[in-house]
PDB file of C-alpha atoms in Angstrom:
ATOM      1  CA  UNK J 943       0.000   0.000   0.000  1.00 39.00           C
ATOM      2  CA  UNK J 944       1.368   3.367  -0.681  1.00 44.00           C
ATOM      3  CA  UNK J 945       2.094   5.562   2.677  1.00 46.00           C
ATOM      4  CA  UNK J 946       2.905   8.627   1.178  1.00 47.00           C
ATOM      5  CA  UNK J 947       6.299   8.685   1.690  1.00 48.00           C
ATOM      6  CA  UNK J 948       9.028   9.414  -1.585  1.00 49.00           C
ATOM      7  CA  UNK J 949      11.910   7.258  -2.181  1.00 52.00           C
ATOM      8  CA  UNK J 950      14.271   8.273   1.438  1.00 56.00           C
ATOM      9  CA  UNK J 951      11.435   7.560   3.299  1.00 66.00           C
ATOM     10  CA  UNK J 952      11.101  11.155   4.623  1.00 68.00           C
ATOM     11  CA  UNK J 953       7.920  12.776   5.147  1.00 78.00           C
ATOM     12  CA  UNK J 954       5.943  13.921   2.062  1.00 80.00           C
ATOM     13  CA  UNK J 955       7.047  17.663   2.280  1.00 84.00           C
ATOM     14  CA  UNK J 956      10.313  16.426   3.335  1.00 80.00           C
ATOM     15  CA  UNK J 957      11.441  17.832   0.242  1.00 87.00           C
ATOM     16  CA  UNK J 958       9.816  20.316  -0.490  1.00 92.00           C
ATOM     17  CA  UNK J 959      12.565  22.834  -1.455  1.00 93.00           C
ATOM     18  CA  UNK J 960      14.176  20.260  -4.061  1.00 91.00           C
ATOM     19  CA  UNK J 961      10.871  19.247  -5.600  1.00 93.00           C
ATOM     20  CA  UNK J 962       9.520  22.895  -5.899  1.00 94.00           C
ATOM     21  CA  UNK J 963      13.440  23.455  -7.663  1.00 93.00           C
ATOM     22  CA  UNK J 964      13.173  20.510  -9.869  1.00 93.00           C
ATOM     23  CA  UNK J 965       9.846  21.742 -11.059  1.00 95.00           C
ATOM     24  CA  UNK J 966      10.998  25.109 -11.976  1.00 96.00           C
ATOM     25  CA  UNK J 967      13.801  23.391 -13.787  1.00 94.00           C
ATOM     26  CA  UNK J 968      11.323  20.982 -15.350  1.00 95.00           C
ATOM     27  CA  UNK J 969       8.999  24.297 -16.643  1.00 97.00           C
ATOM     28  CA  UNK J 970      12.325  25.508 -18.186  1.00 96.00           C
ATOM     29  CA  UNK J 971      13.533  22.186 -19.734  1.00 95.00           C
ATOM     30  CA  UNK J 972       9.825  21.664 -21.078  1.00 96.00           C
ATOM     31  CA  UNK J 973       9.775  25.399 -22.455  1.00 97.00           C
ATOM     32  CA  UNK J 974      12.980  25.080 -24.575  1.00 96.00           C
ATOM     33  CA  UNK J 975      12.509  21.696 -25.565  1.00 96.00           C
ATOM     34  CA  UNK J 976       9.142  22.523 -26.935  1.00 96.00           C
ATOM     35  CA  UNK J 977      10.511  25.978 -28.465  1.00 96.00           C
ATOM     36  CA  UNK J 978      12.928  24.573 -29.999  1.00 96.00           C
ATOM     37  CA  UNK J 979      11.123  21.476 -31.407  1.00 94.00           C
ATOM     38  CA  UNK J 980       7.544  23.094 -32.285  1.00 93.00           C
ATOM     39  CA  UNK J 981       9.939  26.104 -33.548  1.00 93.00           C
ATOM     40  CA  UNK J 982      11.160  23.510 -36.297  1.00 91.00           C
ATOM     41  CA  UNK J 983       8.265  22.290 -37.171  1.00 89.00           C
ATOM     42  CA  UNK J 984       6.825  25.778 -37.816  1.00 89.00           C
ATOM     43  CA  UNK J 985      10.377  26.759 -40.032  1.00 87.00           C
ATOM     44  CA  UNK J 986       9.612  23.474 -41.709  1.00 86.00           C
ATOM     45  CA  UNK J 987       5.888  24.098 -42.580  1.00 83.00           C
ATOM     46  CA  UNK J 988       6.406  27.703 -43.621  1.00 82.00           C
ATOM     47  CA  UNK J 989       9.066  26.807 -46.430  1.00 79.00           C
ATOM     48  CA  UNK J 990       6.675  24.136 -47.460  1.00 74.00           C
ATOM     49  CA  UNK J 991       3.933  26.434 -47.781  1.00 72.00           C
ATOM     50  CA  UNK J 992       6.635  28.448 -49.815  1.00 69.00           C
ATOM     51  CA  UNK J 993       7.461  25.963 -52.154  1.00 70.00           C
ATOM     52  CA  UNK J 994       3.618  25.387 -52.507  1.00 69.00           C
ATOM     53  CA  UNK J 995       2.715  28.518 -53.858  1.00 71.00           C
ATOM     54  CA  UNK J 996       5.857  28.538 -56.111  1.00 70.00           C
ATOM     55  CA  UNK J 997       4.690  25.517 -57.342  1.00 65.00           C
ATOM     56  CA  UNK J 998       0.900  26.476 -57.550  1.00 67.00           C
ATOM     57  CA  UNK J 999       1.920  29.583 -59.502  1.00 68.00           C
ATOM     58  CA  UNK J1000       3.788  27.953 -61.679  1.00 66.00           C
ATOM     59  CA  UNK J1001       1.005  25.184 -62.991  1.00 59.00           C
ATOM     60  CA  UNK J1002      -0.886  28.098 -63.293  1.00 60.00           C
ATOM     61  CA  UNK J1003       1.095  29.902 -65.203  1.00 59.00           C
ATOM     62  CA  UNK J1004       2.104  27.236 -67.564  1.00 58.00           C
ATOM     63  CA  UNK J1005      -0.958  24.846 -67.675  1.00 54.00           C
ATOM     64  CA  UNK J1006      -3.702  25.774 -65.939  1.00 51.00           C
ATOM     65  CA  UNK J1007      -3.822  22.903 -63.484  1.00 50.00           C
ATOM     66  CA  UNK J1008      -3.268  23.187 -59.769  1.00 48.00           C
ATOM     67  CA  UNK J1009      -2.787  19.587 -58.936  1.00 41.00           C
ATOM     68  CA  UNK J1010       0.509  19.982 -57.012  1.00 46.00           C
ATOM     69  CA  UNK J1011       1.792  17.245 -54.143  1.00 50.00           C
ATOM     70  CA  UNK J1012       0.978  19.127 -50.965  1.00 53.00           C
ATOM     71  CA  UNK J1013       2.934  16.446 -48.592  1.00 58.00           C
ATOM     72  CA  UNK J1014       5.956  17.681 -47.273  1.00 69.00           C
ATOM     73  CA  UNK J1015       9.190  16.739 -48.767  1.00 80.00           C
ATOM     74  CA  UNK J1016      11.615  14.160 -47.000  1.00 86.00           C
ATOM     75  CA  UNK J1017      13.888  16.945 -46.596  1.00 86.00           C
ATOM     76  CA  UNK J1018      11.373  18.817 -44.509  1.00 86.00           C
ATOM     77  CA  UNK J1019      10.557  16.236 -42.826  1.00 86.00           C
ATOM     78  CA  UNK J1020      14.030  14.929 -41.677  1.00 91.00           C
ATOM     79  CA  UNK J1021      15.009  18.769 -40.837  1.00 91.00           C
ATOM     80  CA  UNK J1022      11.479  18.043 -38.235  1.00 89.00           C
ATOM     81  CA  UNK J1023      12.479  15.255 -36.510  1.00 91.00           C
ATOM     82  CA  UNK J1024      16.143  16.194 -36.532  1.00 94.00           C
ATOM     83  CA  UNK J1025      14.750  19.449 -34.879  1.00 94.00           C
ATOM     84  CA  UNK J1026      12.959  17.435 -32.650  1.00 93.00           C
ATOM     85  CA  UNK J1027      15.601  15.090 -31.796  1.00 92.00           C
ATOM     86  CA  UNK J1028      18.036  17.706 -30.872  1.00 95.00           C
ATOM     87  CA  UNK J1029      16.026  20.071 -28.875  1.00 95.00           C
ATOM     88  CA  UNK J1030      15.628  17.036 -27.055  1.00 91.00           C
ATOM     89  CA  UNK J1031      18.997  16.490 -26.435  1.00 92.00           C
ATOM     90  CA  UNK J1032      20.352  20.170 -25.716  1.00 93.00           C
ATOM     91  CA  UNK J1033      17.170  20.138 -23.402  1.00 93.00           C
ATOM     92  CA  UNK J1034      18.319  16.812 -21.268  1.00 89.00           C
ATOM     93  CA  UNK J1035      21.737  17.417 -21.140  1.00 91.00           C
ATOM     94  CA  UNK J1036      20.980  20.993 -19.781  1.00 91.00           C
ATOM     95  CA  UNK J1037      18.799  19.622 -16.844  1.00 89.00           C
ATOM     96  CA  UNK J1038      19.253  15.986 -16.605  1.00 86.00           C
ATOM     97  CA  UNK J1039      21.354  16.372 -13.538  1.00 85.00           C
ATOM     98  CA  UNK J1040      18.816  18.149 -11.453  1.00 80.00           C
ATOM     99  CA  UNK J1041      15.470  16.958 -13.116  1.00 83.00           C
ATOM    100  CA  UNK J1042      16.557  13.991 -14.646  1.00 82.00           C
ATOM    101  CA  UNK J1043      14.865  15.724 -17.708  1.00 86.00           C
ATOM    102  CA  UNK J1044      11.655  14.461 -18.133  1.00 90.00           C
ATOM    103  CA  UNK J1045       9.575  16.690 -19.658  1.00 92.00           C
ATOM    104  CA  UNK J1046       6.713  14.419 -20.010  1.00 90.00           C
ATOM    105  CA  UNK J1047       3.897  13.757 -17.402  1.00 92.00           C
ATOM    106  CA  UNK J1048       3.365  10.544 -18.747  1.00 86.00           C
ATOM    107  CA  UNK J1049       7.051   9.440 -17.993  1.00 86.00           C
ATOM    108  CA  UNK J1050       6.564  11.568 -14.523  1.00 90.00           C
ATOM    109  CA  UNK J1051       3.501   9.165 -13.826  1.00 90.00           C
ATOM    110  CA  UNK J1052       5.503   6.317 -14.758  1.00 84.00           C
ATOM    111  CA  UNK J1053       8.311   7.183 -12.987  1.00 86.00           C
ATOM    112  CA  UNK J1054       6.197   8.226  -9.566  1.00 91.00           C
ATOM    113  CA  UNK J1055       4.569   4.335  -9.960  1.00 89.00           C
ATOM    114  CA  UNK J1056       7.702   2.952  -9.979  1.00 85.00           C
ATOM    115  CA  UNK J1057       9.027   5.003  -6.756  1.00 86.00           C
ATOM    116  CA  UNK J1058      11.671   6.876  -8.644  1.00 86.00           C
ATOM    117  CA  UNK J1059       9.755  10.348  -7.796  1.00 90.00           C
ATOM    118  CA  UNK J1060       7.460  11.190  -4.952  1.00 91.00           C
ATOM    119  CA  UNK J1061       4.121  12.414  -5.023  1.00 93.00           C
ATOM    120  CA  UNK J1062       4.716  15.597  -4.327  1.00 94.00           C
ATOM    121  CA  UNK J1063       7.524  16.036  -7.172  1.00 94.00           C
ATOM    122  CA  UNK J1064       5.047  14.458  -9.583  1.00 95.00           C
ATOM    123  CA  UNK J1065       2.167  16.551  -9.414  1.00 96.00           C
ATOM    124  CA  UNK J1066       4.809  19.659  -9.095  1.00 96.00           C
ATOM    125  CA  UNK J1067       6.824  18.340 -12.674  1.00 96.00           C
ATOM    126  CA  UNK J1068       3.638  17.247 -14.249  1.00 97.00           C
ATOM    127  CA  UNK J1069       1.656  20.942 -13.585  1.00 98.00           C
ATOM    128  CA  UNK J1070       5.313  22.506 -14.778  1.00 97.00           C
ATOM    129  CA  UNK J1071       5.585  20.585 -17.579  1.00 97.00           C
ATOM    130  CA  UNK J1072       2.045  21.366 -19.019  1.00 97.00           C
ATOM    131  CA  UNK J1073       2.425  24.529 -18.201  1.00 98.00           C
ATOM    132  CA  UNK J1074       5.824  25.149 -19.781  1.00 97.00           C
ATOM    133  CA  UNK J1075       4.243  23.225 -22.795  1.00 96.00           C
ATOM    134  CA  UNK J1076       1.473  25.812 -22.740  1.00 96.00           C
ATOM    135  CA  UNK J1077       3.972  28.556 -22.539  1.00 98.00           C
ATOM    136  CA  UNK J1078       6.137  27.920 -25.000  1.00 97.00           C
ATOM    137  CA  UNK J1079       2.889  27.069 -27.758  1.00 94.00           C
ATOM    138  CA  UNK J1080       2.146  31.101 -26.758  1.00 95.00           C
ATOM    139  CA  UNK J1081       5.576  32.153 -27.262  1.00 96.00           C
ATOM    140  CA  UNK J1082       5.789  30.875 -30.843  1.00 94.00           C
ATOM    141  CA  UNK J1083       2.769  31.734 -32.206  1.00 93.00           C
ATOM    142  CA  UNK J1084       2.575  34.821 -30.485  1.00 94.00           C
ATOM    143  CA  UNK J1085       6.392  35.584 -32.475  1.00 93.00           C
ATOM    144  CA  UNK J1086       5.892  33.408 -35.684  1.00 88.00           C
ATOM    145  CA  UNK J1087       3.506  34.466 -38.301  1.00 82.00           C
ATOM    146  CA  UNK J1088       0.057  32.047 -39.163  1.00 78.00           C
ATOM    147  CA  UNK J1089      -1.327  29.709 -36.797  1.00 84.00           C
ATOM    148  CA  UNK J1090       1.149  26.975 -35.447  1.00 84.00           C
ATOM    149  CA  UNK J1091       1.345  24.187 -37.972  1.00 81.00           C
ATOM    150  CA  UNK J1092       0.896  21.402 -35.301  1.00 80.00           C
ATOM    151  CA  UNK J1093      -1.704  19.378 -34.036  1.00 77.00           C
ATOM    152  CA  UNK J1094      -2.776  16.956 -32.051  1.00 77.00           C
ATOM    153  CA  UNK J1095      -5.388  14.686 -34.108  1.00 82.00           C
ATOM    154  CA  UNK J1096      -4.311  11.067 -36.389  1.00 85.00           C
ATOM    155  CA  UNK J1097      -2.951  11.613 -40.012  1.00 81.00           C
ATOM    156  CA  UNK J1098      -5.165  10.796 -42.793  1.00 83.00           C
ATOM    157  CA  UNK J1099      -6.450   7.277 -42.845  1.00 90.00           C
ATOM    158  CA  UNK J1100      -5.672   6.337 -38.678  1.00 92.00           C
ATOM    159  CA  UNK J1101      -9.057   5.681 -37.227  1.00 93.00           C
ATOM    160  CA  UNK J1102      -8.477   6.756 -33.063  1.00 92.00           C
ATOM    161  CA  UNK J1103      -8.222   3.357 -31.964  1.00 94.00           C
ATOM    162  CA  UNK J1104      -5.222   3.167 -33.896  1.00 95.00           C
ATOM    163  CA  UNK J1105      -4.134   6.195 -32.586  1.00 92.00           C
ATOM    164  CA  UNK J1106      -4.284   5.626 -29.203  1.00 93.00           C
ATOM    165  CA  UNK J1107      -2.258   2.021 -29.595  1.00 94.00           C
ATOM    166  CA  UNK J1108       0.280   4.069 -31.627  1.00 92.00           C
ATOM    167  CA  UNK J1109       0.303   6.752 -28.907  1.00 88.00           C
ATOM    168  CA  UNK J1110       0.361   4.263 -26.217  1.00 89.00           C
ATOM    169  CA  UNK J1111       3.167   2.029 -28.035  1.00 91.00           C
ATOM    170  CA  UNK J1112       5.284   4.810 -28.367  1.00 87.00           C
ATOM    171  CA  UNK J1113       4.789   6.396 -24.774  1.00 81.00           C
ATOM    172  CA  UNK J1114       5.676   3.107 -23.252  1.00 83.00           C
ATOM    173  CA  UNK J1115       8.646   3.366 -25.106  1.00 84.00           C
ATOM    174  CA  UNK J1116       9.764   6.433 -23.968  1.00 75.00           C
ATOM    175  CA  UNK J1117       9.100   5.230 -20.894  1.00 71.00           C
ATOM    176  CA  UNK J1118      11.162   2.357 -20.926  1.00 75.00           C
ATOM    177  CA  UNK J1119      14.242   3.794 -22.064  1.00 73.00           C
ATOM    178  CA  UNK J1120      13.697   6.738 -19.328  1.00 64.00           C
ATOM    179  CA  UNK J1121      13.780   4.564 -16.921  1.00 64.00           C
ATOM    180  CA  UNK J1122      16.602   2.338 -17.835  1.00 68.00           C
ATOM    181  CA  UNK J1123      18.388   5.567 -18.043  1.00 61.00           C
ATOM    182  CA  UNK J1124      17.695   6.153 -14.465  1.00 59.00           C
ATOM    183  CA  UNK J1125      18.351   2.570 -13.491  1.00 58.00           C
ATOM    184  CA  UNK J1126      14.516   1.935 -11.999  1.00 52.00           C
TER     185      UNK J1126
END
């Protein structure tokens, strides 16, 4: 039974101080990992739209047509996850120590059912990380011009049951190699 104790077996607010640092450094690792990821994705989108109204004025121009392929090249999409990928990276490395860079309240949840984290320091990350997710959303559209070329729905052609068993698939993932990286 769980007695509301963290991992040192030290009173729930025994520490308080650490937790309430960890989730400040959480809000900041979850801000810059989604600025710099999303931020990508944006660059990405916008040079696609680009090339799609080169491309549109140019069938009209010459033929008349407008069927043009409106799926983004492999280019763009390797210079997304590669943005991706490395804002992850410069995002761990910077608060790994402290944090153990998380920046996911599913791998928070996983991690507090585990006993890596106590309760406390879970629902302190996992409020910091939504909220630095929220934050940094605001801080690129509010800088980048359009609306923000993400979303949160299935691609063409995935039904949601598929998309939750892909979603769920790939968050157990990330929560498996999380924790091996913290040795739980």
């Amino acid at each position: 039974m769980f007695n509301f104790r963290n991992t040192d077996n030290k009173p729930i607010f025994g520490t308080l101080k650490l937790d309430l640092e960890a989730a400040v450094l959480e809000f900041c690792g979850t801000f810059l990992f989604l600025l710099l990821g999303l931020g990508g994705i944006q660059a990405a989108a916008t040079s696609n739209q680009a090339v799609l109204r080169a491309a549109a004025a140019t069938a009209n121009n010459e033929s008349g047509g407008t069927a043009i392929n409106t799926v983004a090249s492999i280019e763009q999409l390797t210079f997304i996850a590669a943005s991706m990928g490395l804002s992850l990276l410069v995002s761990a490395w910077l608060f790994y120590r402290v944090t153990g860079g998380i920046f996911n309240p599913a791998v928070s949840t996983a991690l507090l059912l585990v006993g890596a984290i106590g309760p406390v320091r879970w629902a302190l990350c996992c409020a910091a990380q939504l909220i630095g997710a929220i934050a940094a959303s605001g801080v690129l559209l509010a800088l980048l011009p359009g609306p923000l070329a993400v979303n949160t729905s299935p691609g063409p052609g995935v039904n949601t049951a598929q998309a939750v068993f892909i979603e769920m698939f790939l968050t157990a993932s990330v929560r498996h190699s999380s924790c091996l990286y913290l040795h739980v």
